[in-house]
CSV table of C-alpha atoms in Angstrom, one decimal:
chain,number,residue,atom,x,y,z
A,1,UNK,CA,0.0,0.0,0.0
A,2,UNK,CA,3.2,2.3,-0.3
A,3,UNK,CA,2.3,6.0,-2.1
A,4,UNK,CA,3.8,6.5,-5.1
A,5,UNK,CA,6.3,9.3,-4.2
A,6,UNK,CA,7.3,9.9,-7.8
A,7,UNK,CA,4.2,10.9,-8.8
A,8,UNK,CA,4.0,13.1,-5.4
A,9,UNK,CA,7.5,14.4,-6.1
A,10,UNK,CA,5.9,15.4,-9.3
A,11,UNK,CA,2.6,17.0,-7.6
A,12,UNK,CA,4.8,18.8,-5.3
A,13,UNK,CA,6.8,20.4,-8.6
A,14,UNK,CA,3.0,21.6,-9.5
A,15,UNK,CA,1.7,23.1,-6.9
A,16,UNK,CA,5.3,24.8,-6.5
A,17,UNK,CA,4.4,26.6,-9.9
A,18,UNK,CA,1.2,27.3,-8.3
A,19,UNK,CA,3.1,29.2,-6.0
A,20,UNK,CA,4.8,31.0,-7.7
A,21,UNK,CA,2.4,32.5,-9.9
A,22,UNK,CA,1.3,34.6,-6.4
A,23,UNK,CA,-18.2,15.9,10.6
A,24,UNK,CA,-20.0,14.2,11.5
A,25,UNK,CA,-20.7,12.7,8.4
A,26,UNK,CA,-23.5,13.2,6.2
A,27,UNK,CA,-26.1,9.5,5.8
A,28,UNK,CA,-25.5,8.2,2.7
A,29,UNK,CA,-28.8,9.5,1.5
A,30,UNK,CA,-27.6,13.4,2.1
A,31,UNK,CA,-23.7,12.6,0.8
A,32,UNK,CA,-25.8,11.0,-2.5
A,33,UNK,CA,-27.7,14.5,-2.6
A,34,UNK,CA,-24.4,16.5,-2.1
A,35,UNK,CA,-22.7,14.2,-4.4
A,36,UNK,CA,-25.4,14.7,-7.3
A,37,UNK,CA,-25.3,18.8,-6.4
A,38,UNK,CA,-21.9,19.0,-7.0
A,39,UNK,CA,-21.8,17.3,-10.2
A,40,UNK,CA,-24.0,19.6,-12.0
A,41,UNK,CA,-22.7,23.2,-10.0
A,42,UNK,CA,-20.0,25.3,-11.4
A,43,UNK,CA,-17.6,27.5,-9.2
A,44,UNK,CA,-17.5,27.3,-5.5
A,45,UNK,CA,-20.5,27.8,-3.5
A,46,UNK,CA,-21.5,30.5,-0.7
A,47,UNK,CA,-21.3,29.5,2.7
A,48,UNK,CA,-21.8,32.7,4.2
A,49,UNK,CA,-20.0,35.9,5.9
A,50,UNK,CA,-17.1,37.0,8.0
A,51,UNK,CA,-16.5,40.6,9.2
A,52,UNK,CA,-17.7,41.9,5.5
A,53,UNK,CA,-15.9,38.9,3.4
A,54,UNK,CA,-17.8,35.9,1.6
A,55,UNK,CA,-17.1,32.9,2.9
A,56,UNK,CA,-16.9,30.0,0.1
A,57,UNK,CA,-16.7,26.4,-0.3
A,58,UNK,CA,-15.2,25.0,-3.1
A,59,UNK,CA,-14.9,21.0,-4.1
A,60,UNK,CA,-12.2,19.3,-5.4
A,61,UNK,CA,-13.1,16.0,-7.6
A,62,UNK,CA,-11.0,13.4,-9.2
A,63,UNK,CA,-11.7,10.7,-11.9
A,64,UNK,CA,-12.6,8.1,-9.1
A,65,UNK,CA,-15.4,10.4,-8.1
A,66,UNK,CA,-13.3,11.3,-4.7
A,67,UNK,CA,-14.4,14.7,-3.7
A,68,UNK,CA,-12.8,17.2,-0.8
A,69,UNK,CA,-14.7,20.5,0.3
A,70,UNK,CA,-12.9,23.2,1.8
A,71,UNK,CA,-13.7,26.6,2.9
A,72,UNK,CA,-11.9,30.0,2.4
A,73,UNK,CA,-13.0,31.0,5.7
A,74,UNK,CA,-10.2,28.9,7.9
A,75,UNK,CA,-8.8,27.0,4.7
A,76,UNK,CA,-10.9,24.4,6.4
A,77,UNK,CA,-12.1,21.0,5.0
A,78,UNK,CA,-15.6,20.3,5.1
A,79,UNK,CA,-15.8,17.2,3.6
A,80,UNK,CA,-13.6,14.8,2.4
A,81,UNK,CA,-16.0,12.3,0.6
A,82,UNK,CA,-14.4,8.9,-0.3
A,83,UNK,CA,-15.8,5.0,-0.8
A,84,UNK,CA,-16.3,2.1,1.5
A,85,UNK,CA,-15.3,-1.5,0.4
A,86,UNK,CA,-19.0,-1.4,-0.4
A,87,UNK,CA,-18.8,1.5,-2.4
A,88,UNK,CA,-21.0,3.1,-0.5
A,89,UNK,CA,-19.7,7.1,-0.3
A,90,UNK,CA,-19.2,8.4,3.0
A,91,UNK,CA,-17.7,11.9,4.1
A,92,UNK,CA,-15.0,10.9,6.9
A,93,UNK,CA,-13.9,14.5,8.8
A,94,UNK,CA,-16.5,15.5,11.1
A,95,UNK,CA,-17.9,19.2,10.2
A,96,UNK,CA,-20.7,21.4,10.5
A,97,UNK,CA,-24.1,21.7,8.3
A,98,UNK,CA,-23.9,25.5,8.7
A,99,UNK,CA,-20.9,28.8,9.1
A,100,UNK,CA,-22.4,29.2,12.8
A,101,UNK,CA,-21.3,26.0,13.6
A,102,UNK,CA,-17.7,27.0,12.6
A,103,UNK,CA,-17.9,30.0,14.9
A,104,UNK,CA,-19.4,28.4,17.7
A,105,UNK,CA,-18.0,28.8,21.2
A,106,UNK,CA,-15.4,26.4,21.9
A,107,UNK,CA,-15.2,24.7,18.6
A,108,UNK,CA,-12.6,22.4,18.2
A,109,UNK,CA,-11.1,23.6,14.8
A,110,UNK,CA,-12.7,21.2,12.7
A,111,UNK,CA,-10.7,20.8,9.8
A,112,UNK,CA,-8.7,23.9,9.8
A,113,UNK,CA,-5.3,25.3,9.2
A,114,UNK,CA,-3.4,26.2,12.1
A,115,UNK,CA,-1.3,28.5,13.0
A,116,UNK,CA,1.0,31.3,13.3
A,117,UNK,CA,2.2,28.6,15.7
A,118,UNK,CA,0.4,24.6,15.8
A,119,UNK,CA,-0.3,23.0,19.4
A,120,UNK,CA,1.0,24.4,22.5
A,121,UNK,CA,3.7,27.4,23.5
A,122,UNK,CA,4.1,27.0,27.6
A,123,UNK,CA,3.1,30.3,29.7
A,124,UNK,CA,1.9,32.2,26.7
A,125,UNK,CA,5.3,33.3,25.8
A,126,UNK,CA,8.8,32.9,24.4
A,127,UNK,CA,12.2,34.4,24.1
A,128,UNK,CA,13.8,35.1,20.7
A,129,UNK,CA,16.9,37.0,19.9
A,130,UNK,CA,17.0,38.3,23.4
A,131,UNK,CA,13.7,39.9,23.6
A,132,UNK,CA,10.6,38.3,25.0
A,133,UNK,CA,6.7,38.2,23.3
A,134,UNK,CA,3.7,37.5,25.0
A,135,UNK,CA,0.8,35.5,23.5
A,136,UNK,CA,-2.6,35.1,24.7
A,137,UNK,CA,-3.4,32.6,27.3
A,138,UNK,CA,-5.9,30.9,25.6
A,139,UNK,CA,-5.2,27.0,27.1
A,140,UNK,CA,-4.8,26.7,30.7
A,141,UNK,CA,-2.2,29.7,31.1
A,142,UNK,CA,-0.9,27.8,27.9
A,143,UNK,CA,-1.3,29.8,24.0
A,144,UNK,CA,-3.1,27.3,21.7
A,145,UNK,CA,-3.4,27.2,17.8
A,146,UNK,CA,-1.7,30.3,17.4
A,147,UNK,CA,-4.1,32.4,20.1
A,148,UNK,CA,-7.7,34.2,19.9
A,149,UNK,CA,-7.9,34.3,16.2
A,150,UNK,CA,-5.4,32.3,14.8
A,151,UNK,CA,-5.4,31.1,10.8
A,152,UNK,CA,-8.2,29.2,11.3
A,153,UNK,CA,-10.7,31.5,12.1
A,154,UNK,CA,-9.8,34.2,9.3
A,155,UNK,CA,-10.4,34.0,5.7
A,156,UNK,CA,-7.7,33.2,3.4
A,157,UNK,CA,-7.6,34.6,-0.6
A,158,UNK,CA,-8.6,31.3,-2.8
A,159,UNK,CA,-7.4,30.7,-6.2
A,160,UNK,CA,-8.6,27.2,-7.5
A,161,UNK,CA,-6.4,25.5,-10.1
A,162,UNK,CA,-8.5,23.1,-12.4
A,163,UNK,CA,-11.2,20.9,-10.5
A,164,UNK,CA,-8.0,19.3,-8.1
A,165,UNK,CA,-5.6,22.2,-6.9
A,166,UNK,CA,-7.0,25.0,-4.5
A,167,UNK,CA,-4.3,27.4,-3.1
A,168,UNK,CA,-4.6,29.6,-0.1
A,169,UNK,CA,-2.9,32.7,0.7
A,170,UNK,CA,-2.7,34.5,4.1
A,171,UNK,CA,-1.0,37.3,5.1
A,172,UNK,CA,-0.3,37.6,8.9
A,173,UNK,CA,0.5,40.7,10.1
A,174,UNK,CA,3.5,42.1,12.5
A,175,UNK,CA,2.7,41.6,16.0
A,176,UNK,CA,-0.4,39.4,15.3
A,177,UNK,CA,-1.3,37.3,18.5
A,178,UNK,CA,1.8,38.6,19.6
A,179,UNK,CA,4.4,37.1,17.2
A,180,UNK,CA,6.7,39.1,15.3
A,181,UNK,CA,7.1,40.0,11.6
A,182,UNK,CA,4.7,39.7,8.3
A,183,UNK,CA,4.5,36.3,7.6
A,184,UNK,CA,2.8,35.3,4.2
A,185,UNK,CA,1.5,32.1,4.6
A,186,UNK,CA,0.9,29.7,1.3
A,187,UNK,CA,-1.3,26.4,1.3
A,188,UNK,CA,-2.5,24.5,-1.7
A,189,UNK,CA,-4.8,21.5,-1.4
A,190,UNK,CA,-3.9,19.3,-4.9
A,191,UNK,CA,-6.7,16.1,-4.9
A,192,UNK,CA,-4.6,13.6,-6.8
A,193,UNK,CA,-5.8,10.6,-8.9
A,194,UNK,CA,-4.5,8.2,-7.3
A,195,UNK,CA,-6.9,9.4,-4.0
A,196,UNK,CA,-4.5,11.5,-1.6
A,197,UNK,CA,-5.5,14.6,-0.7
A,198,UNK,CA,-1.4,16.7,-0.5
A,199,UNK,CA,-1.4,19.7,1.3
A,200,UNK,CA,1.6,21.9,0.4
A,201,UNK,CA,2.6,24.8,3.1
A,202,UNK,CA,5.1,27.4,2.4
A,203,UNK,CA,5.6,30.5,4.6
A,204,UNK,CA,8.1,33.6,4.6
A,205,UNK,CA,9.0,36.5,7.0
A,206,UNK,CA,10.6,39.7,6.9
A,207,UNK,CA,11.4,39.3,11.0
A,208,UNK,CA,12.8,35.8,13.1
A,209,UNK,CA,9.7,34.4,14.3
A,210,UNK,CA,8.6,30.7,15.2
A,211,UNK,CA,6.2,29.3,13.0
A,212,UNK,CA,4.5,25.9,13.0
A,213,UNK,CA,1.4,25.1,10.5
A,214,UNK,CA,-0.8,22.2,10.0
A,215,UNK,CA,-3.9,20.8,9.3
A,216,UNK,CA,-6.5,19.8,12.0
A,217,UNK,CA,-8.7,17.4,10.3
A,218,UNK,CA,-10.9,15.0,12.4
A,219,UNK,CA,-11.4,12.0,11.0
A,220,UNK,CA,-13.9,9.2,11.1
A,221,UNK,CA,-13.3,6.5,8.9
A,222,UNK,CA,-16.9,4.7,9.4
A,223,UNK,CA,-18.5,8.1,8.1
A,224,UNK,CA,-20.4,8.8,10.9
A,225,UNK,CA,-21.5,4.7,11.3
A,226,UNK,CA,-19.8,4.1,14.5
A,227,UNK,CA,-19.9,7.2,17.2
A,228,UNK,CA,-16.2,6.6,18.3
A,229,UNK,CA,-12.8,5.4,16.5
A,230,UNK,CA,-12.0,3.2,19.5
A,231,UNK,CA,-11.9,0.3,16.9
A,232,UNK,CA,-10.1,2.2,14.1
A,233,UNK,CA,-6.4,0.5,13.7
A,234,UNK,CA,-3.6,2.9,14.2
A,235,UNK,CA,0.1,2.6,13.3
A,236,UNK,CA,2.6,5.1,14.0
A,237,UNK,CA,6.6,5.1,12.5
A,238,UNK,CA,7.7,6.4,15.7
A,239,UNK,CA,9.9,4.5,18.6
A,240,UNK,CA,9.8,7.9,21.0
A,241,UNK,CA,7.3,10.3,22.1
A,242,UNK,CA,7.5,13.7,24.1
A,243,UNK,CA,6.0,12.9,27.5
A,244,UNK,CA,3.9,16.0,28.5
A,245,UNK,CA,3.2,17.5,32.1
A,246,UNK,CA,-0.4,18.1,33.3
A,247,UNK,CA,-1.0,20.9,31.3
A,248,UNK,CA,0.1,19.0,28.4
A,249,UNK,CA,3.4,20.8,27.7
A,250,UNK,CA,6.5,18.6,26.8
A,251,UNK,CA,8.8,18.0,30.0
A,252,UNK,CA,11.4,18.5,26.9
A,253,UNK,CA,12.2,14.4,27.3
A,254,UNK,CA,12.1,12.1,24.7
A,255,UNK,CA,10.7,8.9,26.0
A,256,UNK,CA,10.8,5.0,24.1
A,257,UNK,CA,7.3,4.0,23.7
A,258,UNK,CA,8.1,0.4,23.8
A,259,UNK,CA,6.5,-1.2,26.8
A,260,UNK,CA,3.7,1.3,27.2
A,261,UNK,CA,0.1,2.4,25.9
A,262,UNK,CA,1.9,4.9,23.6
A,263,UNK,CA,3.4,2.1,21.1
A,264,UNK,CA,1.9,2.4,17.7
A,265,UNK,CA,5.3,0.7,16.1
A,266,UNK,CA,3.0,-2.4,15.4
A,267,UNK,CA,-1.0,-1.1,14.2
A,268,UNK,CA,-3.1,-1.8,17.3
A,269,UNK,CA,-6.7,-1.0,17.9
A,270,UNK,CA,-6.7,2.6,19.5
A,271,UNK,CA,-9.7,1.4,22.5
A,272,UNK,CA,-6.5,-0.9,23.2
A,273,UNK,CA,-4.8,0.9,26.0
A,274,UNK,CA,-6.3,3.9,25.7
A,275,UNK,CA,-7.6,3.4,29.4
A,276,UNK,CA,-4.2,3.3,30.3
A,277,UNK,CA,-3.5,7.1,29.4
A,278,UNK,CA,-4.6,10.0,31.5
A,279,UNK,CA,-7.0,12.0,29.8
A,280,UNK,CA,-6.9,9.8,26.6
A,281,UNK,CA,-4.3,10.4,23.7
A,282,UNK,CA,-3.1,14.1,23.2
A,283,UNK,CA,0.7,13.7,22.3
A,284,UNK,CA,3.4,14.6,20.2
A,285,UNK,CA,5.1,11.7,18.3
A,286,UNK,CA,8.6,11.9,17.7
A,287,UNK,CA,8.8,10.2,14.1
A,288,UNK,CA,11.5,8.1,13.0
A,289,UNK,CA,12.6,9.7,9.8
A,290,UNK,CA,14.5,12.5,8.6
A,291,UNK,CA,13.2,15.9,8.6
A,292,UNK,CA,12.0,17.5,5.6
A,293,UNK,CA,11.8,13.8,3.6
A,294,UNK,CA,8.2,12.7,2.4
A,295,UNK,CA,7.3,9.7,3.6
A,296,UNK,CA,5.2,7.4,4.8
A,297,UNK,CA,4.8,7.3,8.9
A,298,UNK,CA,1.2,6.5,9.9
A,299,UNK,CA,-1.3,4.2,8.6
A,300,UNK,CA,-5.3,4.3,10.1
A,301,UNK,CA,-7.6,1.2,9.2
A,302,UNK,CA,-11.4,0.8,10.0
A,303,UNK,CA,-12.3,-2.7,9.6
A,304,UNK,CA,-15.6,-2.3,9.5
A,305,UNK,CA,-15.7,0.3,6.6
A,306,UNK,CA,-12.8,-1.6,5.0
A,307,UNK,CA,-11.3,2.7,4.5
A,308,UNK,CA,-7.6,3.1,4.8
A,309,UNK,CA,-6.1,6.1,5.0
A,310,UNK,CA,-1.5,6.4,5.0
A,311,UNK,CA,-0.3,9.4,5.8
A,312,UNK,CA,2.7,10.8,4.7
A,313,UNK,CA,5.0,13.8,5.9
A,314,UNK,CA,8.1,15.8,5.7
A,315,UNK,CA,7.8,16.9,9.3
A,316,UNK,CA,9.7,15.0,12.2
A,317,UNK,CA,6.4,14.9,14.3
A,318,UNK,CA,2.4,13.9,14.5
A,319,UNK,CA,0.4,14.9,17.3
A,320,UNK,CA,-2.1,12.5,17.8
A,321,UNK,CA,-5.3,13.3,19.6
A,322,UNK,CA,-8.3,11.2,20.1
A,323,UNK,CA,-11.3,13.7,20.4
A,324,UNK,CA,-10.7,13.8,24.1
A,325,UNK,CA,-12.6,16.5,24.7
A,326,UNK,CA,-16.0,16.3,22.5
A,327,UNK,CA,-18.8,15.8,25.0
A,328,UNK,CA,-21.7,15.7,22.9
A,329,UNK,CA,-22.6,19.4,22.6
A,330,UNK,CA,-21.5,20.6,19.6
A,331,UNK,CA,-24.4,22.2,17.7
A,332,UNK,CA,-24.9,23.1,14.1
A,333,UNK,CA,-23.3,19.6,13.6
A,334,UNK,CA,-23.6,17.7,10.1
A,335,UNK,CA,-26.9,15.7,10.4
A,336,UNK,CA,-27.5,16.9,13.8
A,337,UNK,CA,-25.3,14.3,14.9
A,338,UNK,CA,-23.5,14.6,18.2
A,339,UNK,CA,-20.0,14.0,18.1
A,340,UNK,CA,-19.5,12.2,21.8
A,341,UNK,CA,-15.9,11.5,23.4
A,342,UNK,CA,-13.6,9.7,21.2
A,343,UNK,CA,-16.0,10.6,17.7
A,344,UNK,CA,-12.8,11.4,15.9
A,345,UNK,CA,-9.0,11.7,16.0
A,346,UNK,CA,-6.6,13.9,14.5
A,347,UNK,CA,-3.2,13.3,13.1
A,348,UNK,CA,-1.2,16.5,12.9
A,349,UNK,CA,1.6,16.8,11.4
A,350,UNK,CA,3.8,19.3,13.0
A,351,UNK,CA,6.6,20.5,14.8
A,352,UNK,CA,7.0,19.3,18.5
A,353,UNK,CA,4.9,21.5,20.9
A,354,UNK,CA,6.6,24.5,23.1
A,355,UNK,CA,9.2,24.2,20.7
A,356,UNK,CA,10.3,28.0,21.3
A,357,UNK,CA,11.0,27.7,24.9
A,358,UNK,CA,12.8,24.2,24.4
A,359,UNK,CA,16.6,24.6,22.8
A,360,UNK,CA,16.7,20.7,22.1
A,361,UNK,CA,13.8,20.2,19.7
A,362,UNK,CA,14.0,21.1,16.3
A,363,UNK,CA,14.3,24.4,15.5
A,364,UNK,CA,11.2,26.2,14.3
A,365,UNK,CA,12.8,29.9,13.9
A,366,UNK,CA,11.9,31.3,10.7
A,367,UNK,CA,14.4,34.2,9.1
A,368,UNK,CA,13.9,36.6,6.4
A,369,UNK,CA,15.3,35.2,3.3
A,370,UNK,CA,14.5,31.6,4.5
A,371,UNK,CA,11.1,29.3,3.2
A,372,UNK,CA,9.3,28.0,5.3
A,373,UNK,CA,8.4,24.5,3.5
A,374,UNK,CA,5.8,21.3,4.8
A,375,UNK,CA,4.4,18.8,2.4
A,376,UNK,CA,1.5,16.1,4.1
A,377,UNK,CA,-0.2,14.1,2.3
A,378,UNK,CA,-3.3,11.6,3.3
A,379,UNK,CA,-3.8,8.4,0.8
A,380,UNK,CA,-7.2,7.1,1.1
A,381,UNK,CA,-8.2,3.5,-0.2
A,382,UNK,CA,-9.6,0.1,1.0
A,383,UNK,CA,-9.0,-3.1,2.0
């Protein structure tokens, strides 16, 4: 089931010219409807507004009849609408039916990209180049998500390429949330043929600043059938882990998963040993590759549904995160279904949390004249 990287390589090349030139899941009777909708509507579709801008969906199809929704407002997917072994269509990210539901009080960034700054930054703060910023305290005396409005909650300027390629373009301004110097953003979603959804990132700066971006898909790979993804298979490419303290920063160790609930080496059901870990999974995997080299480091199987999904990165880490928090209350939901504890998990690719405030992890300092560069990619088939 290995992704054909040459092809990638090749997809990567294209969306690079791109740049340049600059849930939960609907029944199958609705996704039918939607499916049917799409087929015979032109141009993206309105999804509402945000301070004075339209917010638009737009839906990128492939020959296999794959189809991935995302939304200007957030670049956030909607939908990502792929077979079971059955054939049967199924969207597998939870999402909303409605733009409030995306703005709801403590909405869990369904779907969207994330940044300045990804996961955690200790104490709401950090020191760089001798002079320290301050962040909002958005998570337990913690920032989160890059603070009170971070990129998923503004809307990005879209600029679809064919029916498979949408790129994203946001400019974040000096002392935004806190962190320093412009930083124009780049994302472009390419829908391949082969079934992958690749997500490109590119960022540069005209000041030193941290940055850390990702994606923040929850997925679901029964399409709403089963309420949890307890029985969904997980397998991770990582032998070490960042252990976290109770506020879920990294204590800066790097820890061997072997011999605890955290081992992923060999795919496992996730209800395994979940018990076992306080809280449920929130964690930063340490992945056992080189930086900055595309490949494969986490597979997810639901037997039921027969859906598989690889994903592939260039990033040395994945925080995986099993919907700890949903409790049922969510409203506005796809369906009006209620996403309960454990509903979905996420598999972000990222840098390691707190990375600002800890000198041993990889560095996450971008500099004027430097590229910020991250290439993920998520392979759906069956089996």
């Amino acid at each position: 089931m290995d992704m054909n990287f040459k092809a990638l390589t090749a997809l990567v090349i294209s969306g690079g010219t791109i740049l340049a030139s600059c849930n939960n899941n609907a029944a199958k009777t609705e996704e039918s409807k939607d499916s049917t909708a799409t087929a015979v509507t032109a141009g993206p579709q309105s999804f509402g507004q945000v301070d004075g801008q339209e917010v638009l969906q737009y839906t990128l199809k492939n020959a296999n009849g794959m189809e991935v929704k995302i939304l200007n407002y957030g670049g956030t997917i909607t939908d990502i609408i792929t077979a079971d072994k059955q054939g049967q269509k199924g969207n597998v990210v939870l999402s909303y039916d409605s733009l409030s539901g995306y703005q709801q009080k403590g909405q869990p960034y369904f779907g969207a990209l994330i940044g300045r700054y990804a996961n955690r930054i200790a104490n709401a703060k950090f020191t760089l180049d001798g002079k320290e910023y301050k962040l909002a305290p958005n998570n337990n005396g913690n920032t989160l998500h890059g603070g009170l409005k971070g990129f998923d909650k503004v809307v990005w300027a879209a600029t679809p390429a064919g029916d498979s390629s949408l790129q994203l373009v946001y400019n974040s301004k000096d002392g935004e949330e806190g962190y320093p110097g412009n930083l124009q953003a780049t994302v472009v979603y390419t829908l391949t043929p082969d079934n992958a959804l690749q997500i490109t990132y590119k960022a540069t700066t005209d000041k030193p600043t941290p940055v850390n971006l990702t994606n923040h898909a929850y997925f679901n790979l029964s399409a709403g059938k089963d309420s949890t993804i307890l029985g969904h298979e997980l397998s991770l490419k990582a032998s070490r882990y960042t252990p976290v303290n109770d506020k879920l920063i990294p204590t800066g160790k790097l820890d061997p998963v072997k011999g605890t609930p955290m081992d992923f080496t060999t795919a496992k059901k996730i209800g395994a040993d979940i018990g076992k870990v306080k809280g449920g999974y929130d964690h930063n995997w340490v992945l056992d590759k080189h930086e900055g080299v595309l490949e494969t480091i986490a597979t997810l199987y639901d037997p039921t549904s027969g859906r598989y999904m690889e994903v592939a990165t260039t990033q040395p880490g994945i925080q995986f995160y099993t919907g700890n928090f949903l409790d049922g209350t969510l409203t506005n939901t796809r369906n009006g279904q209620k996403y309960v504890q454990n509903a979905a998990l996420c598999l972000e690719t990222q840098h390691f949390p707190d990375s600002p405030n800890q000198p041993s992890f990889p560095n996450v300092v971008l500099k004027p004249g430097e590229t910020f560069s991250q290439t993920t990619v998520y392979k759906f088939s069956v089996k």
